[in-house]
Amino acid sequence: MSESEIPPEGRPVDVYLDLLRVRMDTEDYRLLLRVVEPVLEAIDEHRLAGLDLALESGDDELPQEVRDEAALVIATAVTGRLDNEVVELDVDETGPVRVVTDAATAADPSRLGEIADFIRDRHRQNEELRGIAEASGLPTDF
């Protein structure tokens, strides 16, 4: 769907949610709303800084499809774009990592490689910081 197809009074995230309501199973859609509504409210109220959301928490109650759609709903709310995609990258140190990106980046292996490199570097930095914290007697659960 292009921006020209969005009604003038509609936000892209509302259009996307309407499409999901029609496409998804009713229970999955309700679960999705339960996950994204607090985030959408925080975005509307400009209070994202203190919000903690983990879609990869290992929660068996949240199916992968709902996690992916929640990530796409949030990305649509933040970017105002409807061309976001979930892409799974194979990162040696962490295993598969799911990221949300625009369609052009999702189709560009070079850009996806750069994102995977960034994730690897970030993982190494986190592990180094975790080691420093542990050696210093500080909490390591960041």
Protein backbone atom coordinates (compact mmCIF):
# COMPACT_ATOMS: atom_id res chain seq x y z
CA MET A 1 0.00 0.00 0.00
CA SER A 2 1.34 3.39 -0.91
CA GLU A 3 0.94 6.61 1.03
CA SER A 4 -1.48 7.88 -1.63
CA GLU A 5 -3.91 5.09 -0.62
CA ILE A 6 -4.03 6.20 3.03
CA PRO A 7 -7.07 8.33 3.83
CA PRO A 8 -6.03 11.91 4.74
CA GLU A 9 -7.32 11.55 8.31
CA GLY A 10 -5.74 8.12 8.82
CA ARG A 11 -2.36 7.39 10.32
CA PRO A 12 -0.37 4.64 8.61
CA VAL A 13 -0.33 2.62 11.85
CA ASP A 14 -4.14 2.73 12.04
CA VAL A 15 -4.39 1.54 8.44
CA TYR A 16 -1.93 -1.27 9.17
CA LEU A 17 -3.85 -2.32 12.29
CA ASP A 18 -7.08 -2.39 10.28
CA LEU A 19 -5.45 -4.65 7.71
CA LEU A 20 -4.18 -6.95 10.46
CA ARG A 21 -7.62 -7.08 12.10
CA VAL A 22 -9.05 -8.47 8.86
CA ARG A 23 -6.14 -10.81 8.15
CA MET A 24 -5.29 -12.26 11.58
CA ASP A 25 -7.07 -14.77 13.76
CA THR A 26 -9.22 -12.91 16.34
CA GLU A 27 -7.31 -14.22 19.36
CA ASP A 28 -3.94 -13.44 17.82
CA TYR A 29 -5.14 -9.94 16.97
CA ARG A 30 -6.32 -9.38 20.55
CA LEU A 31 -2.95 -10.60 21.81
CA LEU A 32 -1.21 -8.26 19.38
CA LEU A 33 -3.24 -5.29 20.61
CA ARG A 34 -2.41 -6.17 24.23
CA VAL A 35 1.28 -6.01 23.33
CA VAL A 36 1.29 -2.88 21.15
CA GLU A 37 -1.32 -0.61 22.76
CA PRO A 38 0.96 0.54 25.62
CA VAL A 39 3.71 1.30 23.11
CA LEU A 40 1.39 3.18 20.78
CA GLU A 41 0.11 5.24 23.72
CA ALA A 42 3.68 6.02 24.76
CA ILE A 43 4.52 7.09 21.20
CA ASP A 44 1.46 9.34 21.09
CA GLU A 45 2.39 10.87 24.45
CA HIS A 46 6.10 11.22 23.56
CA ARG A 47 7.23 9.13 26.51
CA LEU A 48 9.13 6.29 24.87
CA ALA A 49 12.32 6.88 26.86
CA GLY A 50 11.20 4.92 29.92
CA LEU A 51 9.39 2.15 28.06
CA ASP A 52 10.73 -1.38 28.20
CA LEU A 53 9.46 -3.81 25.58
CA ALA A 54 10.94 -7.21 24.87
CA LEU A 55 9.31 -9.11 22.06
CA GLU A 56 11.93 -11.87 22.28
CA SER A 57 11.47 -12.65 25.96
CA GLY A 58 11.00 -16.38 25.46
CA ASP A 59 7.33 -15.97 26.37
CA ASP A 60 5.59 -19.02 24.88
CA GLU A 61 2.29 -17.15 25.03
CA LEU A 62 3.42 -14.83 22.24
CA PRO A 63 3.66 -16.70 18.92
CA GLN A 64 6.41 -15.64 16.51
CA GLU A 65 3.88 -14.30 13.99
CA VAL A 66 2.40 -12.02 16.66
CA ARG A 67 5.89 -10.90 17.72
CA ASP A 68 6.78 -10.06 14.14
CA GLU A 69 3.52 -8.19 13.56
CA ALA A 70 3.97 -6.29 16.83
CA ALA A 71 7.42 -5.21 15.70
CA LEU A 72 5.99 -4.11 12.35
CA VAL A 73 3.12 -2.18 14.00
CA ILE A 74 5.58 -0.34 16.24
CA ALA A 75 7.89 0.36 13.29
CA THR A 76 4.95 1.73 11.30
CA ALA A 77 3.97 3.97 14.22
CA VAL A 78 7.52 5.28 14.59
CA THR A 79 8.41 5.70 10.91
CA GLY A 80 5.00 6.33 9.35
CA ARG A 81 5.98 3.85 6.64
CA LEU A 82 4.07 0.77 5.54
CA ASP A 83 6.98 -0.93 3.75
CA ASN A 84 8.73 -2.30 6.84
CA GLU A 85 9.82 -5.93 6.86
CA VAL A 86 11.10 -8.37 9.46
CA VAL A 87 14.38 -9.93 8.35
CA GLU A 88 16.23 -12.72 10.12
CA LEU A 89 20.01 -12.34 10.12
CA ASP A 90 22.40 -15.11 11.04
CA VAL A 91 24.87 -13.61 13.51
CA ASP A 92 27.57 -16.08 14.56
CA GLU A 93 27.91 -14.95 18.18
CA THR A 94 24.20 -14.73 18.98
CA GLY A 95 22.49 -16.98 16.47
CA PRO A 96 19.57 -15.75 14.38
CA VAL A 97 18.49 -12.16 15.06
CA ARG A 98 15.24 -10.67 13.78
CA VAL A 99 15.34 -6.99 12.79
CA VAL A 100 12.81 -4.62 11.28
CA THR A 101 13.94 -2.58 8.31
CA ASP A 102 12.53 -0.90 5.23
CA ALA A 103 11.93 -2.91 2.07
CA ALA A 104 14.91 -1.46 0.19
CA THR A 105 17.33 -2.45 2.95
CA ALA A 106 15.70 -5.87 3.32
CA ALA A 107 16.40 -6.52 -0.37
CA ASP A 108 20.04 -5.35 -0.19
CA PRO A 109 22.44 -8.11 0.94
CA SER A 110 25.24 -5.58 1.41
CA ARG A 111 23.19 -3.45 3.82
CA LEU A 112 22.00 -6.57 5.67
CA GLY A 113 25.65 -7.58 6.05
CA GLU A 114 26.43 -4.17 7.53
CA ILE A 115 23.57 -4.56 10.01
CA ALA A 116 24.81 -8.04 10.98
CA ASP A 117 28.33 -6.63 11.46
CA PHE A 118 26.93 -3.89 13.70
CA ILE A 119 25.05 -6.49 15.79
CA ARG A 120 28.24 -8.58 16.11
CA ASP A 121 30.25 -5.54 17.22
CA ARG A 122 27.56 -4.54 19.71
CA HIS A 123 27.45 -8.09 21.11
CA ARG A 124 31.24 -8.08 21.58
CA GLN A 125 31.08 -4.69 23.34
CA ASN A 126 28.32 -5.92 25.63
CA GLU A 127 30.30 -9.02 26.52
CA GLU A 128 33.37 -6.90 27.25
CA LEU A 129 31.34 -4.57 29.45
CA ARG A 130 29.73 -7.55 31.18
CA GLY A 131 33.21 -8.90 31.96
CA ILE A 132 34.32 -5.54 33.36
CA ALA A 133 31.17 -5.30 35.48
CA GLU A 134 31.64 -8.82 36.79
CA ALA A 135 35.29 -8.19 37.66
CA SER A 136 34.23 -4.98 39.44
CA GLY A 137 31.48 -6.69 41.42
CA LEU A 138 28.74 -4.78 39.58
CA PRO A 139 25.48 -6.24 38.24
CA THR A 140 25.89 -7.94 34.87
CA ASP A 141 22.24 -8.22 33.82
CA PHE A 142 22.12 -5.32 31.37
